[in-house]
Coordinates of C-alpha atoms and ligand atoms in Angstrom, one line a residue:
X1 CA 4.1 10.9 -8.7
X2 CA 5.0 10.1 -5.0
X3 CA 7.9 7.8 -4.6
X4 CA 8.7 7.1 -1.0
X5 CA 12.1 5.8 0.1
X6 CA 11.7 3.0 2.6
X7 CA 14.9 3.4 4.6
X8 CA 15.1 0.0 6.2
X9 CA 18.9 -0.4 6.9
X10 CA 19.1 -4.0 5.7
X11 CA 17.2 -3.4 2.4
X12 CA 16.3 0.2 1.5
X13 CA 13.9 0.4 -1.4
X14 CA 11.2 2.5 -3.0
X15 CA 7.4 2.5 -2.8
X16 CA 6.0 4.0 -6.0
X17 CA 2.4 5.2 -5.8
X18 CA 1.3 6.3 -9.2
X19 CA -1.9 6.1 -11.2
X20 CA -1.1 3.9 -14.2
X21 CA 2.1 2.5 -12.6
X22 CA 1.3 -1.0 -13.9
X23 CA 2.1 0.2 -17.5
X24 CA 5.7 0.9 -16.4
X25 CA 6.1 -2.2 -14.1
X26 CA 8.8 -3.7 -16.5
X27 CA 10.9 -0.5 -16.4
X28 CA 10.6 -0.2 -12.6
X29 CA 11.6 -3.8 -12.3
X30 CA 14.6 -3.5 -14.6
X31 CA 16.0 -0.8 -12.3
X32 CA 16.1 -3.0 -9.3
X33 CA 16.2 -6.6 -10.5
X34 CA 17.6 -6.9 -14.1
X35 CA 17.2 -10.4 -15.5
X36 CA 15.9 -12.3 -18.5
X37 CA 12.9 -13.9 -16.7
X38 CA 10.5 -13.1 -13.9
X39 CA 7.8 -15.0 -12.1
X40 CA 4.4 -13.3 -11.8
X41 CA 2.5 -14.8 -8.8
X42 CA -0.9 -13.3 -9.2
X43 CA -4.4 -13.3 -7.5
X44 CA -6.6 -15.2 -10.0
X45 CA -9.4 -12.7 -9.5
X46 CA -7.4 -9.9 -11.2
X47 CA -5.7 -11.9 -13.9
X48 CA -8.2 -10.8 -16.6
X49 CA -8.8 -7.2 -15.3
X50 CA -5.3 -6.0 -14.5
X51 CA -3.0 -9.0 -15.3
X52 CA -2.7 -8.2 -19.0
X53 CA -1.2 -4.8 -18.4
X54 CA 1.4 -6.2 -15.9
X55 CA 2.4 -9.0 -18.3
X56 CA 2.7 -6.7 -21.3
X57 CA 4.8 -4.3 -19.3
X58 CA 7.1 -7.0 -18.0
X59 CA 7.6 -8.3 -21.6
X60 CA 8.3 -4.8 -22.9
X61 CA 10.9 -4.6 -20.1
X62 CA 12.6 -7.6 -21.6
X63 CA 11.4 -10.3 -19.2
X64 CA 10.2 -13.8 -20.2
X65 CA 7.2 -14.1 -17.8
X66 CA 6.1 -17.3 -16.1
X67 CA 2.9 -17.2 -14.1
X68 CA 1.3 -18.8 -11.1
X69 CA -2.3 -17.9 -10.2
X70 CA -3.2 -18.0 -6.6
X71 CA -6.6 -18.0 -4.9
X72 CA -7.1 -15.2 -2.3
X73 CA -8.6 -17.4 0.4
X74 CA -7.1 -17.8 3.9
X75 CA -7.3 -21.6 3.5
X76 CA -5.2 -21.4 0.4
X77 CA -2.6 -19.2 2.1
X78 CA -0.7 -22.4 2.7
X79 CA 2.4 -24.3 2.2
X80 CA 0.7 -26.0 -0.7
X81 CA 0.4 -22.7 -2.5
X82 CA 4.0 -21.9 -1.7
X83 CA 5.0 -25.3 -3.2
X84 CA 3.1 -24.4 -6.4
X85 CA 5.4 -21.3 -6.7
X86 CA 8.5 -23.4 -6.0
X87 CA 7.5 -25.8 -8.7
X88 CA 7.1 -23.0 -11.2
X89 CA 10.5 -21.5 -10.2
X90 CA 12.2 -24.8 -10.6
X91 CA 10.5 -25.7 -13.9
X92 CA 11.6 -22.5 -15.4
X93 CA 15.2 -22.7 -14.0
X94 CA 15.0 -19.6 -11.9
X95 CA 18.2 -18.6 -10.2
X96 CA 19.0 -16.5 -7.2
X97 CA 18.7 -13.3 -9.3
X98 CA 15.3 -14.0 -10.9
X99 CA 12.6 -11.8 -9.4
X100 CA 9.3 -12.9 -8.0
X101 CA 6.4 -10.4 -8.4
X102 CA 3.6 -10.7 -5.9
X103 CA 0.6 -9.1 -7.5
X104 CA -2.6 -9.1 -5.4
X105 CA -3.9 -8.4 -2.0
X106 CA -2.2 -9.4 1.3
X107 CA -2.9 -13.1 0.8
X108 CA -0.9 -13.3 -2.4
X109 CA 1.7 -10.8 -1.1
X110 CA 2.3 -12.9 2.1
X111 CA 2.3 -16.3 0.2
X112 CA 4.5 -15.3 -2.8
X113 CA 6.6 -13.3 -0.4
X114 CA 7.3 -16.4 1.7
X115 CA 8.2 -18.4 -1.4
X116 CA 10.6 -15.6 -2.5
X117 CA 12.1 -15.5 1.0
X118 CA 12.9 -19.2 1.0
X119 CA 13.6 -20.3 -2.6
X120 CA 17.4 -20.6 -2.8
X121 CA 17.5 -18.8 0.6
X122 CA 15.9 -15.7 -0.9
X123 CA 15.3 -14.2 -4.3
X124 CA 14.3 -10.6 -5.3
X125 CA 10.7 -9.8 -4.3
X126 CA 8.6 -7.1 -5.8
X127 CA 5.2 -6.3 -4.4
X128 CA 2.4 -5.0 -6.6
X129 CA -0.4 -4.6 -4.0
X130 CA -3.9 -4.4 -5.5
X131 CA -6.0 -3.9 -2.4
X132 CA -6.1 -0.7 -0.3
X133 CA -5.0 -2.8 2.7
X134 CA -2.0 -4.2 0.9
X135 CA -1.0 -0.8 -0.4
X136 CA -0.9 0.9 3.0
X137 CA 0.0 -2.1 5.2
X138 CA 0.8 -5.7 3.9
X139 CA 3.3 -4.8 1.2
X140 CA 5.3 -2.7 3.7
X141 CA 7.7 -4.0 6.3
X142 CA 8.8 -7.4 5.0
X143 CA 6.5 -9.8 6.9
X144 CA 5.8 -12.8 4.7
X145 CA 4.1 -16.1 5.6
X146 CA 1.3 -18.6 5.4
X147 CA -1.3 -20.1 7.7
X148 CA -0.9 -23.6 9.1
X149 CA -3.4 -26.0 10.5
X150 CA -2.7 -26.7 14.1
X151 CA -3.0 -30.3 15.2
X152 CA -6.7 -30.5 16.1
X153 CA -7.9 -28.7 13.0
X154 CA -7.8 -25.0 13.9
X155 CA -6.2 -22.7 11.3
X156 CA -3.2 -20.9 12.8
X157 CA -2.8 -17.5 11.1
X158 CA 0.6 -16.6 9.8
X159 CA 2.3 -19.3 11.9
X160 CA 5.0 -20.0 9.3
X161 CA 6.8 -17.1 8.0
X162 CA 10.0 -15.0 7.5
X163 CA 11.0 -11.4 7.2
X164 CA 12.0 -10.7 3.6
X165 CA 12.0 -7.1 2.4
X166 CA 10.9 -6.3 -1.2
X167 CA 13.3 -4.7 -3.6
X168 CA 10.4 -2.5 -4.7
X169 CA 6.7 -1.9 -4.1
X170 CA 4.6 -0.6 -7.0
X171 CA 1.1 0.6 -6.1
X172 CA -1.3 1.7 -8.9
X173 CA -4.4 3.2 -7.2
X174 CA -6.4 2.7 -10.5
X175 CA -6.6 -1.0 -9.8
X176 CA -8.7 -0.2 -6.7
X177 CA -11.6 0.6 -9.1
X178 CA -12.5 -3.1 -9.3
X179 CA -12.1 -3.9 -5.6
X180 CA -15.3 -4.9 -3.9
X181 CA -16.7 -2.3 -1.4
X182 CA -16.3 -4.6 1.5
X183 CA -12.6 -5.2 0.8
X184 CA -12.1 -1.5 0.2
X185 CA -13.6 -0.6 3.5
X186 CA -11.3 -3.1 5.3
X187 CA -8.4 -1.1 4.0
X188 CA -10.0 2.1 5.4
X189 CA -10.0 0.5 8.9
X190 CA -6.2 0.2 8.7
X191 CA -5.8 3.8 7.5
X192 CA -8.0 5.0 10.5
X193 CA -5.7 2.9 12.7
X194 CA -2.6 4.5 11.3
X195 CA -4.2 8.0 12.0
X196 CA -4.9 6.9 15.6
X197 CA -1.4 5.7 16.1
X198 CA 0.5 8.6 14.7
X199 CA -1.4 11.3 12.8
X200 CA -4.5 13.0 14.1
X201 CA -4.6 15.2 10.9
X202 CA -4.9 12.0 8.8
X203 CA -7.8 10.9 11.0
X204 CA -9.5 14.3 10.7
X205 CA -9.0 14.3 6.9
X206 CA -10.5 10.8 6.5
X207 CA -13.5 12.0 8.5
X208 CA -13.8 15.0 6.2
X209 CA -13.0 13.4 2.9
X210 CA -14.7 10.0 3.4
X211 CA -17.2 10.5 0.6
X212 CA -14.4 11.2 -2.0
X213 CA -12.4 8.3 -0.7
X214 CA -15.3 5.9 -0.8
X215 CA -16.1 7.1 -4.3
X216 CA -12.4 6.2 -5.1
X217 CA -11.5 9.6 -6.5
X218 CA -7.9 9.2 -7.6
X219 CA -6.7 12.4 -5.9
X220 CA -8.2 11.4 -2.6
X221 CA -6.8 7.9 -2.9
X222 CA -3.3 9.1 -3.7
X223 CA -3.3 11.3 -0.6
X224 CA -4.7 8.6 1.6
X225 CA -2.3 5.9 0.4
X226 CA 0.7 8.1 0.7
X227 CA 0.0 9.4 4.1
X228 CA -1.1 6.1 5.6
X229 CA 1.8 4.2 4.1
X230 CA 4.3 6.8 5.4
X231 CA 3.1 6.0 9.0
X232 CA 3.8 2.3 8.6
X233 CA 7.1 3.0 6.9
X234 CA 8.4 5.3 9.6
X235 CA 7.5 2.7 12.3
X236 CA 9.1 -0.3 10.5
X237 CA 12.2 1.9 9.7
X238 CA 12.8 2.3 13.4
X239 CA 11.8 -1.3 14.4
X240 CA 12.0 -3.7 11.5
X241 CA 11.6 -6.9 13.5
X242 CA 8.9 -5.9 16.0
X243 CA 11.1 -5.7 19.0
X244 CA 9.3 -2.6 20.3
X245 CA 7.4 0.2 18.5
X246 CA 6.2 -1.9 15.6
X247 CA 3.8 -3.6 18.0
X248 CA 1.8 -0.3 18.0
X249 CA 0.5 -1.4 14.6
X250 CA -1.5 -4.0 16.4
X251 CA -3.9 -1.4 17.8
X252 CA -7.4 -3.0 17.8
X253 CA -6.0 -6.3 16.6
X254 CA -6.1 -8.3 19.8
X255 CA -9.9 -7.6 19.9
X256 CA -10.1 -8.2 16.1
X257 CA -8.4 -11.6 16.2
X258 CA -10.9 -12.7 18.9
X259 CA -13.8 -11.5 16.7
X260 CA -12.3 -13.3 13.7
X261 CA -12.0 -16.5 15.7
X262 CA -15.9 -16.6 15.6
X263 CA -16.8 -17.6 12.1
X264 CA -20.5 -17.1 13.0
X265 CA -20.0 -13.4 13.1
X266 CA -19.0 -13.4 9.4
X267 CA -16.7 -10.4 9.7
X268 CA -13.6 -9.7 7.6
X269 CA -10.3 -8.7 9.2
X270 CA -10.7 -5.0 8.5
X271 CA -14.3 -5.0 9.7
X272 CA -13.1 -6.7 12.9
X273 CA -10.3 -4.2 13.3
X274 CA -12.8 -1.3 13.2
X275 CA -14.7 -2.8 16.1
X276 CA -11.4 -3.5 17.8
X277 CA -10.4 0.2 17.5
X278 CA -13.7 1.1 19.3
X279 CA -13.0 -1.5 22.0
X280 CA -9.4 -0.2 22.5
X281 CA -10.8 3.4 22.8
X282 CA -13.2 2.1 25.5
X283 CA -10.4 0.6 27.5
X284 CA -8.4 3.8 27.2
X285 CA -11.4 5.9 28.2
X286 CA -12.1 3.7 31.3
X287 CA -8.5 3.9 32.4
X288 CA -8.6 7.7 31.9
X289 CA -6.0 7.8 29.1
X290 CA -8.3 9.6 26.6
X291 CA -11.4 11.7 26.9
X292 CA -14.8 10.4 25.8
X293 CA -15.2 13.1 23.2
X294 CA -12.2 11.9 21.2
X295 CA -13.4 8.3 21.4
X296 CA -16.8 9.5 20.0
X297 CA -14.9 11.3 17.2
X298 CA -13.1 8.1 16.3
X299 CA -16.3 6.1 16.2
X300 CA -17.8 8.9 14.0
X301 CA -15.0 8.5 11.5
X302 CA -15.4 4.7 11.5
X303 CA -19.1 5.0 10.9
X304 CA -18.6 7.6 8.1
X305 CA -16.4 5.0 6.4
X306 CA -19.5 2.7 6.5
X307 CA -17.8 0.3 9.0
X308 CA -19.5 -1.2 12.0
X309 CA -18.6 0.0 15.5
X310 CA -20.4 -2.9 17.2
X311 CA -20.7 -6.6 16.6
X312 CA -23.4 -7.5 14.0
X313 CA -25.0 -9.8 16.6
X314 CA -24.4 -10.7 20.3
X315 CA -21.5 -12.9 20.9
X316 CA -20.5 -14.6 24.2
X317 CA -18.2 -12.3 26.2
X318 CA -16.4 -15.2 27.9
X319 CA -15.5 -16.8 24.6
X320 CA -14.2 -13.5 23.2
X321 CA -12.0 -12.9 26.3
X322 CA -10.8 -16.5 26.1
X323 CA -9.9 -16.1 22.4
X324 CA -7.8 -13.0 23.2
X325 CA -5.4 -15.1 25.2
X326 CA -4.4 -16.9 22.0
X327 CA -3.3 -13.8 20.3
X328 CA 0.4 -14.0 19.3
X329 CA 1.0 -10.8 21.3
X330 CA -0.1 -12.4 24.6
X331 CA 3.0 -13.1 26.7
X332 CA 3.2 -15.6 29.5
X333 CA -0.6 -15.5 29.8
X334 CA -0.6 -11.7 30.1
X335 CA -2.4 -9.6 27.6
X336 CA -0.6 -6.8 26.0
X337 CA -2.9 -4.2 24.5
X338 CA -2.1 -1.2 22.4
X339 CA -4.2 1.7 23.7
X340 CA -4.6 5.3 22.5
X341 CA -3.2 7.7 25.1
X342 CA -3.8 11.0 23.2
X343 CA -4.9 12.3 19.8
X344 CA -2.7 10.5 17.3
X345 CA -0.6 8.7 19.9
X346 CA -0.7 5.1 21.3
X347 CA 1.2 3.0 23.8
X348 CA 1.7 -0.6 24.6
X349 CA 0.0 -1.4 27.9
X350 CA 0.7 -4.6 29.8
X351 CA -1.8 -4.9 32.5
X352 CA -5.3 -3.7 31.5
X353 CA -7.7 -5.0 34.2
X354 CA -10.0 -7.8 33.2
X355 CA -13.1 -5.9 34.2
X356 CA -12.0 -3.0 31.8
X357 CA -11.6 -5.5 28.9
X358 CA -15.0 -7.1 29.7
X359 CA -16.7 -3.7 29.8
X360 CA -15.1 -2.8 26.4
X361 CA -16.5 -6.0 24.9
X362 CA -19.9 -5.2 26.3
X363 CA -19.7 -1.7 24.8
X364 CA -19.3 -3.3 21.3
X365 CA -22.2 -5.7 21.8
X366 CA -20.8 -8.8 23.6
X367 CA -23.1 -10.3 26.2
Ligands
LIG401 N1 2.5 -8.9 5.7 C1 1.9 -8.0 6.4 O1 2.5 -7.2 7.1 C2 0.4 -8.0 6.5 C3 -0.3 -6.9 7.1 C4 -1.7 -6.9 7.0 C5 -2.4 -8.0 6.5 N2 -1.7 -9.1 6.0 C6 -2.4 -10.2 5.4 O2 -3.1 -9.8 4.3 C7 -4.3 -10.6 4.1 C8 -5.5 -9.8 3.8 O3 -5.2 -9.1 2.6 P1 -6.2 -8.1 1.8 O4 -7.0 -7.5 2.8 O5 -5.3 -7.3 0.9 O6 -7.1 -9.1 1.1 P2 -7.0 -10.4 0.1 O7 -5.7 -10.7 -0.4 O8 -7.8 -11.4 0.9 O9 -8.0 -9.9 -1.1 C9 -9.3 -9.6 -0.8 C10 -10.2 -9.9 -2.0 O10 -10.0 -8.9 -3.0 C11 -9.7 -9.5 -4.3 N3 -8.9 -8.5 -5.0 C12 -7.6 -8.1 -4.8 N4 -7.3 -7.1 -5.5 C13 -8.4 -6.8 -6.3 C14 -8.7 -5.8 -7.2 N5 -7.8 -4.8 -7.5 N6 -9.9 -5.8 -7.8 C15 -10.8 -6.7 -7.4 N7 -10.6 -7.7 -6.5 C16 -9.4 -7.7 -6.0 C17 -9.1 -10.8 -3.9 O11 -9.1 -11.7 -5.0 C18 -9.9 -11.2 -2.7 O12 -11.1 -11.7 -3.1 C19 -4.4 -11.5 5.4 O13 -4.0 -12.8 5.1 C20 -3.4 -10.8 6.3 O14 -2.9 -11.8 7.2 C21 -0.3 -9.1 6.0

């Protein structure tokens, strides 16, 4: 059973990756947040399939369990959802030592995480990620938050938030068996991204083992989750608050956010990231940072994972370029892009020429 120590100076903790870990959730929790009660904030879609095992284990661990069910929908990743968690915490007289367990994908993790960060100025948070993306990405690094409607009606993603490190992360790969293929593949896009940022061997192995991973063979999943999570962990250990290196994790994301801003494309975040990775490779190739052969290899791995490398239909280039300016990473009107510079290595680049960006968009199908 791999247990990875997350050595964040302010709040070191463990990430447990273990098939069947849900059965011992109560014991794990008792070791880091002993108390007589706990709040389980859970994705409503998994309440029947996986919730019972978590509840039973927490009760065996000596916790009286209160529960809030949350809907995994970006519109519900809101201050209203946070309020429903505050209400449950208050109704059950939770104090500063009572733990909040966020069980679900990134939406539940971010929402319940923010409630835990702010209730009584912070209570113990335990992440139980149930999507691949949440296991290798969202549950690591302490970012919590919700979306907020900008005056005018547009939904501002993750505009309200706080850093709040968990006391523990418990990932049980067996829960991925019920995850929809489309959501599973979104997690694969983030694993590919991690390989591109820091571990060419991981990228090669995803290319080789894609069939076993997509079939969700437990051994293949364990290796993928551990290796991919380690990359994010090592980056956030060195740069917890995104003052430098952590920005590398945004590889492909500036393109992806522009794609996501077009609802007519009907793409999920991970699907948009996959196309964003191809666009970032194109920028790197045009500016002679990487060779075309490697860019083709990356696209091959993305395709092998049944993810798109081009937009599903043509989208207006000018609108996509415009949408990139609204990315949170744009500074003083200048776009900062993360670009690959070698196999398994990326850098933050401040001034990518506009023509290069436009040509990258064309390469992925914008017109
Ligand atoms: N905090 C961070 O550092 C961070 C990093 C990346 C992404 N995020 C956030 O994560 C969110 C996306 O999270 P996500 O990709 O995990 O998806 P999600 O939370 O939207 O869940 C995707 C779908 O899978 C369902 N689901 C979850 N676990 C399941 C299971 N085991 N079996 C069956 N269905 C299951 C959910 O109900 C939902 O329908 C975004 O809001 C994003 O902003 C946060």
